[in-house]
Amino acid sequence: MANDPTDKQMPALAKLATLEEKKMADGDYASSEEYLPGSDGVTLHEFKTLRHVSDRHPYHAWLVVIVEFAERWTYYGTTNVFSNYIRAGLPPGSTTGAVVDPAHRADGVAGALGMGQQKSFAIRTFNTFWVYFTPIIGGIIADTMLGRYKTIMLSSFICLAGHIILVGSASPPSLAHPQGALGGLIVSILIMGLGAGFIKSNVSPMLGEQYSFSRLRKETLDTGEVVIISPNVTLQSAYMYYYAAINFGALGAISASFLARDHGYWAAYLVPTCLFLIVPIVLAVGKKGYVTTPPRGSVLLDCLRVIKMASKGRWSINPARTYRNFKAPDFWDSAKPSYYTDADRPAKLHWDDEFVGEVGRTIQACLVLLYFPIFWLCYSQIDGNLATVAAGMRLDGSPNDLIQNLNPLTLIIFIPIFDKLIYPGMRKLGWNFTPIKRIFVGFLTVGLAMVYAAVLQHFIYAKSPCHDNLPSECETPEEYPNPAPINVWVVSGPYILVGIAEIFASITSLEYAFTKAPKRMKSVVTAFAQFQSALSAALNFALTSLNVENRFTWLFGSFAVAAWITGFVFFWSFFKLDQQEAELNQIGLGERRGYDDEKPPVIETGA
């Protein structure tokens, strides 16, 4: 076998590195005169001792952010009012879903289909599942056939068609026949979910691609301080603002809540439909300047081939032995070209050693992401059940589904604080707040949000005039809401805490998926990260019988315990991986051979 003698054996699911990284790990780069691979003159000593800061954000990255802003405005501007639209019936005298009696508008609740809480929950949960399942398809199409830019452009027109159908299904003639309107809603959900899902799996990695030429380098600030311009810190900052754009878009639900209550659902759905036209326009404006990676039809098959070659002979009927074999230091060797001589190298092996390292790193990333369904299970409560909680409280002129916009507002306020103050402050103090640590704190925070919700619901039960543990259904003899005497803004706590948890966990998952995936599998791995929301929705759907208002206290409390247990198991499972963060990020950044038919692999500009 033609093994490189300097290539130390590395565990399959633990430490994976390029040749340069192994030297770095062994201290071969300890001299201040030797440079880190993939850097512009940065030594290991400088890497460890100088402060790391973000690079500037390129113009076309901001265009991608605008695309996401517009797409998310249309998504949240429609789905955030689904709860009342499906659950509640038409208010007295209304044909559009609006509250038409001025005397009761302040405490009135908009509605249309009158299907009740459980059906509303089931349909909204299916929508969540669908919109986070379809990114897998969109990611495969982009990585293997069309590329990210063309996939997003095509998907924008699919999504627009779905929005047009939704507006028509919410018109007064349609609402006069609730079953027909329900059918139109389901069709629109299927079409919009297909388009939105394809966009979701590709916009995030397309943003990261705009930083493809960023390298570790030194820069002297005006203060005289020498700092490291870090691609990883730059991506962390980029995804923070990307997530802020998502939540600026989510504020579209504010206008939707008032439009639905005051003018009806057709108007509430029409505004985001019109705004969605921004997406194809901005894509077209920046077409010639986007950094794009061309698709490679075989990349997914090659990934599977690497895993198959590495795992050959490792399986056993004894699960413990199989586990040990997969953790063996030489697990990936048989999939590397350097393992073979030219004479015995398999014909189908046409990748380089670094691609094998990237595949191993991707598997590690996917294992990290598999913990997220519990996080999203907690998040889903602010997406619907807490709107029902708010419906049982004193509104004082605020639509009950307006309150959930506190979540995006929290993110918009706190993201710049974290990006400009908290995270830089930690780096300046020498605290390495790695992705694994951030995700762990996110789980603890989202669990705290569920505790707040459980305690609040207990007090609402006690204070509701109806005392039947169904406060949102409590009505006066005139059939108007008769809420518990607690101001609706008290429910703001879970929304704020979940928003902070997203900064720690959700934003980090996007960053983690991009940095750990091979460049031609970034859409698929990003889609896998988003697919965890689909798994969460499926789990939530299985709990439909428990998602009833009179069980909310028990439900929220159970989710809190689940989040905390999952968080601690997560940190224990990936503690060693956390120590290897810098090394994992360097895989594939040094000189590499690439595929046999690509010498060297290039990143193209333009679509």
Coordinates of C-alpha atoms in Angstrom, one line a residue:
M1 CA 0.0 0.0 0.0
A2 CA 1.2 3.5 -0.8
N3 CA 0.4 5.2 2.4
D4 CA 2.0 8.6 3.1
P5 CA 4.3 8.0 6.1
T6 CA 3.5 11.3 7.5
D7 CA -0.2 10.6 7.4
K8 CA -1.1 9.6 11.0
Q9 CA -4.2 7.4 11.5
M10 CA -7.3 9.4 12.4
P11 CA -10.6 8.2 13.9
A12 CA -13.5 7.9 11.4
L13 CA -16.0 9.8 13.4
A14 CA -13.6 11.9 15.5
K15 CA -10.6 13.7 14.1
L16 CA -10.3 14.1 10.3
A17 CA -7.7 16.3 8.8
T18 CA -5.6 17.1 5.7
L19 CA -1.9 16.4 5.7
E20 CA -1.2 20.0 6.6
E21 CA -3.6 19.9 9.6
K22 CA -1.9 16.8 11.0
K23 CA 1.4 18.7 10.9
M24 CA -0.4 21.6 12.7
A25 CA -1.8 19.2 15.3
D26 CA 1.6 17.6 15.9
G27 CA 3.3 21.0 16.4
D28 CA 5.1 21.0 13.0
Y29 CA 3.9 24.5 12.5
A30 CA 5.0 25.7 15.9
S31 CA 7.7 27.8 14.4
S32 CA 6.7 31.4 13.8
E33 CA 8.4 31.1 10.4
E34 CA 6.0 28.5 9.0
Y35 CA 2.6 29.4 7.7
L36 CA -0.8 27.7 8.1
P37 CA -2.2 26.1 4.9
G38 CA -4.8 28.2 3.1
S39 CA -3.6 31.4 4.8
D40 CA -1.9 34.6 3.6
G41 CA 1.2 34.5 5.8
V42 CA -0.4 33.5 9.2
T43 CA 1.6 31.3 11.5
L44 CA 0.2 28.9 14.1
H45 CA 1.5 31.1 16.9
E46 CA -0.2 34.2 15.4
F47 CA -3.4 32.2 14.8
K48 CA -3.5 31.3 18.5
T49 CA -2.5 34.6 20.0
L50 CA -3.9 37.4 17.8
R51 CA -7.5 38.5 18.0
H52 CA -9.8 37.2 15.2
V53 CA -12.1 39.7 13.5
S54 CA -14.6 39.7 10.6
D55 CA -13.7 40.7 7.0
R56 CA -15.9 43.2 5.1
H57 CA -19.1 41.9 3.5
P58 CA -19.2 42.0 -0.4
Y59 CA -22.0 43.8 -2.3
H60 CA -23.4 40.6 -3.8
A61 CA -23.7 39.0 -0.3
W62 CA -26.1 41.8 0.6
L63 CA -28.1 41.0 -2.6
V64 CA -28.5 37.4 -1.4
V65 CA -29.6 38.8 2.0
I66 CA -32.3 40.9 0.2
V67 CA -33.6 37.9 -1.6
E68 CA -34.0 36.0 1.7
F69 CA -35.7 39.1 3.3
A70 CA -38.3 39.2 0.6
E71 CA -39.0 35.5 0.5
R72 CA -39.3 35.3 4.3
W73 CA -41.6 38.3 4.4
T74 CA -44.0 36.5 2.1
Y75 CA -43.7 33.2 4.0
Y76 CA -44.3 34.7 7.5
G77 CA -46.8 37.2 6.2
T78 CA -49.0 34.3 5.2
T79 CA -48.3 31.5 7.6
N80 CA -48.3 33.5 10.8
V81 CA -52.0 34.2 10.4
F82 CA -52.8 30.6 9.5
S83 CA -53.7 29.8 13.1
N84 CA -56.7 32.1 13.4
Y85 CA -57.6 31.7 9.7
I86 CA -58.1 27.9 10.1
R87 CA -59.1 27.7 13.8
A88 CA -61.7 30.4 14.2
G89 CA -64.9 31.0 12.2
L90 CA -66.0 34.1 10.5
P91 CA -66.6 36.9 13.0
P92 CA -70.3 38.1 13.3
G93 CA -71.4 39.8 10.1
S94 CA -68.1 39.2 8.3
T95 CA -67.5 37.7 4.8
T96 CA -63.8 38.3 4.6
G97 CA -62.6 37.1 8.1
A98 CA -62.3 40.7 9.4
V99 CA -63.8 41.9 12.6
V100 CA -66.5 44.2 11.2
D101 CA -68.1 45.5 14.5
P102 CA -66.0 48.6 15.5
A103 CA -67.2 48.2 19.1
H104 CA -65.5 44.8 19.4
R105 CA -62.5 45.3 17.1
A106 CA -60.1 45.9 19.9
D107 CA -60.7 42.5 21.5
G108 CA -62.1 40.7 18.4
V109 CA -60.3 37.8 16.8
A110 CA -60.2 37.4 13.0
G111 CA -61.1 34.0 11.6
A112 CA -62.4 32.3 8.5
L113 CA -62.7 28.5 8.3
G114 CA -63.8 27.5 11.8
M115 CA -62.0 24.2 11.9
G116 CA -60.9 24.3 15.5
Q117 CA -57.6 24.1 17.4
Q118 CA -56.6 20.5 16.5
K119 CA -57.2 20.8 12.8
S120 CA -55.5 24.2 12.7
F121 CA -52.5 22.6 14.5
A122 CA -52.5 19.6 12.1
I123 CA -52.5 21.7 9.0
R124 CA -49.9 24.2 10.2
T125 CA -47.7 21.3 11.3
F126 CA -48.0 19.7 7.9
N127 CA -47.1 23.0 6.3
T128 CA -43.9 23.2 8.5
F129 CA -43.1 19.6 7.7
W130 CA -43.5 20.1 3.9
V131 CA -41.6 23.4 3.7
Y132 CA -38.6 21.8 5.5
F133 CA -38.8 18.5 3.7
T134 CA -38.7 20.0 0.2
P135 CA -35.2 21.6 0.7
I136 CA -33.7 18.1 0.4
I137 CA -35.1 17.8 -3.2
G138 CA -34.0 21.4 -3.9
G139 CA -30.6 20.8 -2.6
I140 CA -30.0 17.7 -4.7
I141 CA -31.3 19.4 -7.9
A142 CA -29.0 22.4 -7.2
D143 CA -25.8 20.4 -6.4
T144 CA -26.2 17.9 -9.2
M145 CA -28.1 19.5 -12.0
L146 CA -29.0 23.2 -12.1
G147 CA -26.7 25.0 -9.7
R148 CA -27.9 27.2 -6.9
Y149 CA -28.7 30.4 -8.9
K150 CA -30.9 28.7 -11.5
T151 CA -32.7 26.6 -8.9
I152 CA -33.6 29.7 -6.8
M153 CA -34.8 31.6 -9.9
L154 CA -37.0 28.7 -11.0
S155 CA -38.4 28.2 -7.5
S156 CA -39.3 31.9 -7.2
F157 CA -41.9 31.5 -10.0
I158 CA -43.3 28.3 -8.4
C159 CA -43.7 30.0 -5.1
L160 CA -45.4 33.0 -6.7
A161 CA -48.0 30.7 -8.3
G162 CA -48.8 29.3 -4.9
H163 CA -49.3 32.7 -3.3
I164 CA -51.7 33.7 -6.1
I165 CA -53.8 30.6 -5.4
L166 CA -53.9 31.4 -1.7
V167 CA -55.2 34.9 -2.3
G168 CA -58.0 33.6 -4.5
S169 CA -58.9 30.9 -1.9
A170 CA -59.3 33.6 0.8
S171 CA -61.6 35.8 -1.2
P172 CA -65.2 36.3 0.1
P173 CA -66.9 34.1 -2.5
S174 CA -64.4 31.3 -1.6
L175 CA -64.9 31.7 2.2
A176 CA -68.6 31.4 1.7
H177 CA -67.8 27.7 1.0
P178 CA -65.3 26.7 3.8
Q179 CA -64.5 23.3 2.4
G180 CA -63.7 24.7 -1.0
A181 CA -61.6 27.4 0.7
L182 CA -59.8 24.7 2.7
G183 CA -59.0 22.8 -0.5
G184 CA -57.5 26.0 -2.0
L185 CA -55.4 26.5 1.1
I186 CA -54.0 23.0 0.9
V187 CA -53.1 23.3 -2.8
S188 CA -51.4 26.6 -2.1
I189 CA -49.5 25.1 0.8
L190 CA -48.2 22.3 -1.4
I191 CA -47.1 24.7 -4.2
M192 CA -45.6 27.4 -1.9
G193 CA -43.8 24.8 0.2
L194 CA -42.2 23.3 -2.9
G195 CA -41.0 26.7 -4.1
A196 CA -40.0 28.0 -0.6
G197 CA -38.2 24.8 0.2
F198 CA -36.1 24.9 -2.9
I199 CA -35.2 28.4 -2.2
K200 CA -34.3 27.7 1.5
S201 CA -31.8 25.0 0.7
N202 CA -29.9 27.2 -1.7
V203 CA -30.0 30.8 -0.5
S204 CA -28.0 30.1 2.7
P205 CA -25.1 28.3 0.9
M206 CA -25.2 30.9 -1.9
L207 CA -24.6 33.6 0.7
G208 CA -21.5 31.7 2.0
E209 CA -20.2 31.3 -1.5
Q210 CA -19.8 35.0 -1.9
Y211 CA -16.9 34.7 0.6
S212 CA -15.2 31.9 -1.3
F213 CA -12.0 33.8 -1.8
S214 CA -11.6 34.9 1.8
R215 CA -8.4 33.7 3.5
L216 CA -6.8 34.0 6.9
R217 CA -4.6 37.1 6.8
K218 CA -3.2 39.7 9.1
E219 CA -4.2 43.3 9.2
T220 CA -3.2 46.3 11.3
L221 CA -6.0 48.4 12.7
D222 CA -5.9 52.2 13.1
T223 CA -5.2 51.6 16.8
G224 CA -2.0 49.7 15.9
E225 CA -3.4 46.3 16.9
V226 CA -2.5 43.5 14.6
V227 CA -5.5 41.2 14.1
I228 CA -6.4 38.1 12.1
I229 CA -9.0 38.6 9.4
S230 CA -10.8 35.2 9.8
P231 CA -13.1 33.6 7.2
N232 CA -14.8 31.7 9.9
V233 CA -15.6 34.8 12.0
T234 CA -16.7 36.5 8.8
L235 CA -19.1 33.7 8.0
Q236 CA -20.4 33.8 11.6
S237 CA -21.1 37.5 11.1
A238 CA -22.6 37.0 7.6
Y239 CA -25.0 34.4 8.9
M240 CA -26.0 36.6 11.8
Y241 CA -27.1 39.4 9.4
Y242 CA -28.6 36.8 7.1
Y243 CA -30.7 35.6 10.0
A244 CA -31.6 39.2 10.9
A245 CA -32.9 39.6 7.3
I246 CA -35.1 36.5 7.8
N247 CA -36.5 38.2 10.9
F248 CA -36.9 41.6 9.3
G249 CA -39.0 39.7 6.7
A250 CA -40.9 37.9 9.5
L251 CA -42.1 41.4 10.6
G252 CA -44.4 41.2 7.5
A253 CA -46.7 39.2 9.8
I254 CA -47.3 42.5 11.8
S255 CA -49.1 44.0 8.8
A256 CA -50.8 40.7 8.0
S257 CA -52.3 40.5 11.5
F258 CA -53.9 44.0 11.3
L259 CA -54.9 43.5 7.6
A260 CA -56.6 40.3 8.5
R261 CA -58.5 41.8 11.5
D262 CA -59.4 45.1 9.8
H263 CA -59.8 44.2 6.0
G264 CA -59.9 40.4 5.7
Y265 CA -57.6 37.6 4.7
W266 CA -57.5 38.2 1.0
A267 CA -55.9 41.6 1.7
A268 CA -53.5 40.1 4.3
Y269 CA -52.3 37.5 1.7
L270 CA -52.2 39.9 -1.3
V271 CA -49.5 42.2 0.2
P272 CA -46.8 39.5 0.7
T273 CA -47.7 38.1 -2.8
C274 CA -46.9 41.5 -4.3
L275 CA -43.7 41.8 -2.3
F276 CA -42.5 38.5 -3.5
L277 CA -41.8 40.0 -6.9
I278 CA -38.6 41.5 -5.4
V279 CA -37.0 38.0 -5.4
P280 CA -36.6 37.4 -9.2
I281 CA -35.8 41.0 -9.8
V282 CA -32.9 41.1 -7.3
L283 CA -31.7 37.7 -8.6
A284 CA -31.6 39.1 -12.1
V285 CA -29.8 42.3 -11.1
G286 CA -26.9 40.5 -9.5
K287 CA -26.7 37.6 -12.0
K288 CA -23.3 38.5 -13.5
G289 CA -21.6 39.2 -10.2
Y290 CA -22.6 36.2 -8.0
V291 CA -19.9 33.7 -7.0
T292 CA -21.4 30.3 -7.9
T293 CA -20.1 26.8 -7.8
P294 CA -21.1 24.7 -10.9
P295 CA -23.1 21.6 -10.2
R296 CA -21.4 18.2 -10.4
G297 CA -23.9 15.3 -11.2
S298 CA -21.8 12.7 -9.4
V299 CA -21.0 14.4 -6.1
L300 CA -23.7 12.6 -4.1
L301 CA -22.8 9.3 -5.6
D302 CA -19.2 9.9 -4.9
C303 CA -20.0 10.7 -1.3
L304 CA -21.8 7.4 -1.0
R305 CA -18.9 5.6 -2.8
V306 CA -16.5 7.0 -0.2
I307 CA -18.6 5.8 2.7
K308 CA -19.1 2.3 1.0
M309 CA -15.4 1.9 0.4
A310 CA -14.4 3.0 3.9
S311 CA -17.0 0.8 5.6
K312 CA -16.3 -2.4 3.5
G313 CA -15.4 -5.2 5.9
R314 CA -16.3 -3.0 8.9
W315 CA -19.8 -4.4 9.6
S316 CA -20.5 -7.0 12.1
I317 CA -23.5 -8.8 13.6
N318 CA -22.1 -7.5 16.9
P319 CA -23.2 -3.8 17.2
A320 CA -20.4 -3.0 19.7
R321 CA -17.8 -4.4 17.2
T322 CA -19.3 -2.4 14.4
Y323 CA -19.1 0.7 16.4
R324 CA -15.5 0.1 17.3
N325 CA -14.7 -0.6 13.6
F326 CA -16.3 2.6 12.5
K327 CA -14.3 4.5 15.2
A328 CA -11.0 2.9 14.1
P329 CA -8.2 5.3 13.4
D330 CA -7.7 3.9 9.8
F331 CA -11.4 3.9 8.9
W332 CA -11.2 6.3 6.0
D333 CA -7.9 5.1 4.6
S334 CA -9.3 2.6 2.0
A335 CA -11.3 5.4 0.4
K336 CA -8.2 7.6 -0.2
P337 CA -6.2 7.6 -3.4
S338 CA -2.9 7.7 -1.4
Y339 CA -3.8 4.3 0.1
Y340 CA -3.2 2.6 -3.3
T341 CA -0.4 2.4 -5.8
D342 CA -1.1 3.4 -9.4
A343 CA -1.4 -0.2 -10.3
D344 CA -4.1 -1.3 -7.8
R345 CA -6.1 1.9 -7.5
P346 CA -9.8 1.3 -8.2
A347 CA -11.0 2.9 -11.5
K348 CA -14.0 4.5 -9.8
L349 CA -11.8 6.3 -7.3
H350 CA -11.3 9.7 -9.0
W351 CA -11.4 12.1 -6.1
D352 CA -8.5 13.3 -3.8
D353 CA -7.7 12.6 -0.2
E354 CA -9.2 15.9 0.9
F355 CA -12.6 15.0 -0.5
V356 CA -12.6 11.9 1.8
G357 CA -11.8 14.2 4.7
E358 CA -14.7 16.5 3.7
V359 CA -17.1 13.5 3.6
G360 CA -16.0 12.5 7.1
R361 CA -16.4 16.0 8.3
T362 CA -19.9 16.2 6.7
I363 CA -20.9 13.0 8.6
Q364 CA -19.8 14.6 11.8
A365 CA -21.8 17.8 11.0
C366 CA -24.9 15.7 10.2
L367 CA -24.6 13.9 13.6
V368 CA -24.5 17.3 15.3
L369 CA -27.5 18.5 13.4
L370 CA -29.5 15.4 14.3
Y371 CA -30.1 16.8 17.8
F372 CA -32.1 19.8 16.4
P373 CA -35.6 18.3 16.1
I374 CA -36.0 18.8 19.9
F375 CA -35.0 22.4 19.6
W376 CA -37.5 23.0 16.8
L377 CA -40.1 21.2 18.7
C378 CA -39.9 23.9 21.4
Y379 CA -39.7 26.6 18.7
S380 CA -42.9 25.3 17.1
Q381 CA -44.9 26.3 20.2
I382 CA -44.4 30.0 19.5
D383 CA -45.5 29.4 15.9
G384 CA -49.1 28.4 16.9
N385 CA -49.9 27.2 20.4
L386 CA -48.7 30.4 22.1
A387 CA -51.1 32.3 19.7
T388 CA -53.9 30.2 21.3
V389 CA -52.5 31.1 24.7
A390 CA -52.6 34.8 23.8
A391 CA -56.2 34.4 22.5
G392 CA -57.3 33.6 26.1
M393 CA -55.7 36.8 27.5
R394 CA -56.9 40.5 27.5
L395 CA -55.9 41.9 24.1
D396 CA -56.5 45.6 24.7
G397 CA -56.4 46.3 20.9
S398 CA -53.6 43.9 20.0
P399 CA -54.4 41.0 17.7
N400 CA -53.5 37.8 19.4
D401 CA -51.3 36.6 16.5
L402 CA -49.4 39.9 16.5
I403 CA -47.6 38.9 19.7
Q404 CA -45.5 36.3 18.0
N405 CA -43.7 39.1 16.1
L406 CA -41.8 39.7 19.3
N407 CA -39.6 36.8 18.3
P408 CA -38.2 38.4 15.1
L409 CA -38.1 41.8 16.9
T410 CA -35.9 40.1 19.5
L411 CA -33.6 38.8 16.9
I412 CA -33.3 42.1 15.0
I413 CA -32.4 43.9 18.3
F414 CA -30.0 41.3 19.7
I415 CA -28.2 40.1 16.6
P416 CA -26.2 43.4 16.2
I417 CA -25.5 43.3 20.0
F418 CA -24.1 39.8 19.8
D419 CA -22.2 40.5 16.6
K420 CA -20.6 43.8 17.7
L421 CA -20.4 43.5 21.4
I422 CA -20.9 40.0 23.0
Y423 CA -19.0 37.7 20.6
P424 CA -16.1 40.2 19.9
G425 CA -15.9 40.8 23.7
M426 CA -15.5 37.0 24.3
R427 CA -12.8 36.8 21.6
K428 CA -11.0 39.7 23.1
L429 CA -11.0 37.9 26.5
G430 CA -9.7 34.8 24.8
W431 CA -13.0 32.8 25.3
N432 CA -13.4 30.5 22.3
F433 CA -17.2 30.3 22.1
T434 CA -17.3 27.5 19.5
P435 CA -20.3 26.3 17.5
I436 CA -20.8 23.3 19.8
K437 CA -20.9 25.5 22.9
R438 CA -23.3 28.0 21.3
I439 CA -25.7 25.2 20.3
F440 CA -25.6 23.8 23.9
V441 CA -26.5 27.2 25.3
G442 CA -29.3 27.5 22.8
F443 CA -30.8 24.3 24.1
L444 CA -30.7 25.5 27.7
T445 CA -32.3 28.9 26.7
V446 CA -35.2 27.3 24.7
G447 CA -35.9 25.0 27.6
L448 CA -36.2 28.1 29.9
A449 CA -38.7 29.6 27.4
M450 CA -40.9 26.5 27.8
V451 CA -40.8 26.7 31.6
Y452 CA -42.0 30.4 31.3
A453 CA -44.8 29.3 29.0
A454 CA -45.9 26.4 31.3
V455 CA -46.1 28.7 34.4
L456 CA -48.0 31.4 32.5
Q457 CA -50.5 28.9 31.2
H458 CA -51.1 27.6 34.7
F459 CA -52.1 31.2 35.8
I460 CA -54.3 31.7 32.8
Y461 CA -56.2 28.5 33.6
A462 CA -56.8 29.9 37.1
K463 CA -57.9 33.4 36.1
S464 CA -60.1 32.5 33.1
P465 CA -63.8 33.3 33.8
C466 CA -64.9 30.0 32.3
H467 CA -62.6 27.8 34.5
D468 CA -62.7 25.0 32.0
N469 CA -59.0 25.1 31.0
L470 CA -60.1 26.3 27.6
P471 CA -59.6 30.1 28.0
S472 CA -59.3 30.9 24.3
E473 CA -62.8 29.5 23.8
C474 CA -64.4 31.4 26.7
E475 CA -67.1 33.8 25.4
T476 CA -69.7 36.2 26.7
P477 CA -73.4 35.5 26.1
E478 CA -73.1 37.8 23.0
E479 CA -70.5 35.3 21.6
Y480 CA -67.5 37.7 22.0
P481 CA -64.3 36.7 23.7
N482 CA -64.3 36.7 27.5
P483 CA -60.5 36.5 28.3
A484 CA -58.6 36.0 31.5
P485 CA -57.7 39.4 33.2
I486 CA -54.0 39.1 32.2
N487 CA -52.6 41.5 29.6
V488 CA -51.5 39.7 26.5
W489 CA -48.0 41.2 26.5
V490 CA -47.1 39.0 29.5
V491 CA -46.8 36.2 27.0
S492 CA -43.8 38.0 25.5
G493 CA -41.2 36.1 27.6
P494 CA -41.2 32.8 25.6
Y495 CA -40.9 34.7 22.3
I496 CA -37.9 36.7 23.5
L497 CA -36.2 33.7 25.1
V498 CA -36.7 31.6 21.9
G499 CA -35.3 34.4 19.8
I500 CA -32.1 34.5 21.9
A501 CA -31.9 30.7 21.7
E502 CA -32.0 31.0 17.9
I503 CA -29.0 33.2 18.0
F504 CA -27.1 30.6 19.8
A505 CA -28.4 27.5 18.0
S506 CA -30.2 28.1 14.8
I507 CA -27.8 30.6 13.3
T508 CA -24.9 28.4 14.3
S509 CA -26.5 25.4 12.5
L510 CA -26.5 27.3 9.2
E511 CA -22.9 28.4 9.7
Y512 CA -22.0 24.8 10.7
A513 CA -23.7 23.2 7.7
F514 CA -21.9 25.5 5.3
T515 CA -18.4 25.3 6.8
K516 CA -18.4 21.6 7.2
A517 CA -19.8 20.5 3.8
P518 CA -17.8 19.9 0.6
K519 CA -18.3 22.9 -1.6
R520 CA -20.4 20.9 -4.1
M521 CA -22.6 19.5 -1.4
K522 CA -23.4 22.6 0.6
S523 CA -27.0 22.8 -0.6
V524 CA -27.7 19.2 0.4
V525 CA -26.1 19.6 3.8
T526 CA -27.9 22.9 4.4
A527 CA -31.1 21.1 3.4
F528 CA -30.3 18.3 5.9
A529 CA -29.9 21.0 8.6
Q530 CA -33.3 22.4 7.6
F531 CA -34.8 18.9 7.4
Q532 CA -34.5 18.7 11.2
S533 CA -37.5 21.1 11.3
A534 CA -39.4 18.6 9.2
L535 CA -38.5 15.8 11.6
S536 CA -39.7 18.0 14.4
A537 CA -42.9 18.7 12.6
A538 CA -43.5 15.0 12.1
L539 CA -42.9 14.4 15.8
N540 CA -45.2 17.3 16.6
F541 CA -47.8 15.8 14.3
A542 CA -47.6 12.5 16.3
L543 CA -48.4 14.6 19.4
T544 CA -51.6 16.2 17.8
S545 CA -53.8 14.6 20.4
L546 CA -51.8 16.3 23.2
N547 CA -51.7 19.7 21.4
V548 CA -55.0 20.8 23.0
E549 CA -55.4 23.8 25.1
N550 CA -56.3 22.0 28.3
R551 CA -53.0 20.2 28.3
F552 CA -50.7 23.1 27.4
T553 CA -49.1 23.4 30.9
W554 CA -48.1 19.7 30.8
L555 CA -47.0 20.0 27.2
F556 CA -44.8 23.0 27.7
G557 CA -43.2 21.6 30.8
S558 CA -42.4 18.3 29.0
F559 CA -40.7 20.2 26.2
A560 CA -38.6 22.1 28.7
V561 CA -37.3 18.9 30.2
A562 CA -36.7 17.4 26.8
A563 CA -34.7 20.4 25.7
W564 CA -32.4 20.4 28.7
I565 CA -31.7 16.7 28.6
T566 CA -31.0 16.9 24.9
G567 CA -28.7 19.8 25.5
F568 CA -26.5 18.1 28.0
V569 CA -26.4 14.8 26.0
F570 CA -25.4 16.9 23.0
F571 CA -22.5 18.6 24.7
W572 CA -21.3 15.4 26.3
S573 CA -21.4 13.6 22.9
F574 CA -19.5 16.3 21.0
F575 CA -17.1 17.6 23.6
K576 CA -14.1 16.1 21.8
L577 CA -15.3 17.3 18.4
D578 CA -15.5 20.8 19.9
Q579 CA -11.8 20.8 20.6
Q580 CA -11.1 20.1 16.9
E581 CA -13.1 23.0 15.5
A582 CA -10.2 25.0 14.0
E583 CA -8.6 21.9 12.5
L584 CA -11.9 20.7 10.9
N585 CA -12.4 24.1 9.3
Q586 CA -9.0 23.8 7.5
I587 CA -9.9 20.6 5.6
G588 CA -9.6 21.2 1.9
L589 CA -8.1 24.7 2.1
G590 CA -4.5 23.8 1.3
E591 CA -3.2 22.6 -2.0
R592 CA -5.2 19.7 -3.4
R593 CA -5.3 17.6 -6.5
G594 CA -9.1 17.7 -6.9
Y595 CA -11.1 15.4 -9.2
D596 CA -9.3 13.6 -12.0
D597 CA -11.3 15.7 -14.6
E598 CA -10.7 19.0 -12.7
K599 CA -7.2 20.3 -12.5
P600 CA -7.5 22.3 -10.4
P601 CA -11.2 22.6 -9.3
V602 CA -12.4 26.2 -9.8
I603 CA -15.1 28.4 -8.5
E604 CA -16.8 30.2 -11.4
T605 CA -18.2 33.7 -11.4
G606 CA -21.6 34.3 -12.8
A607 CA -24.5 31.8 -13.4

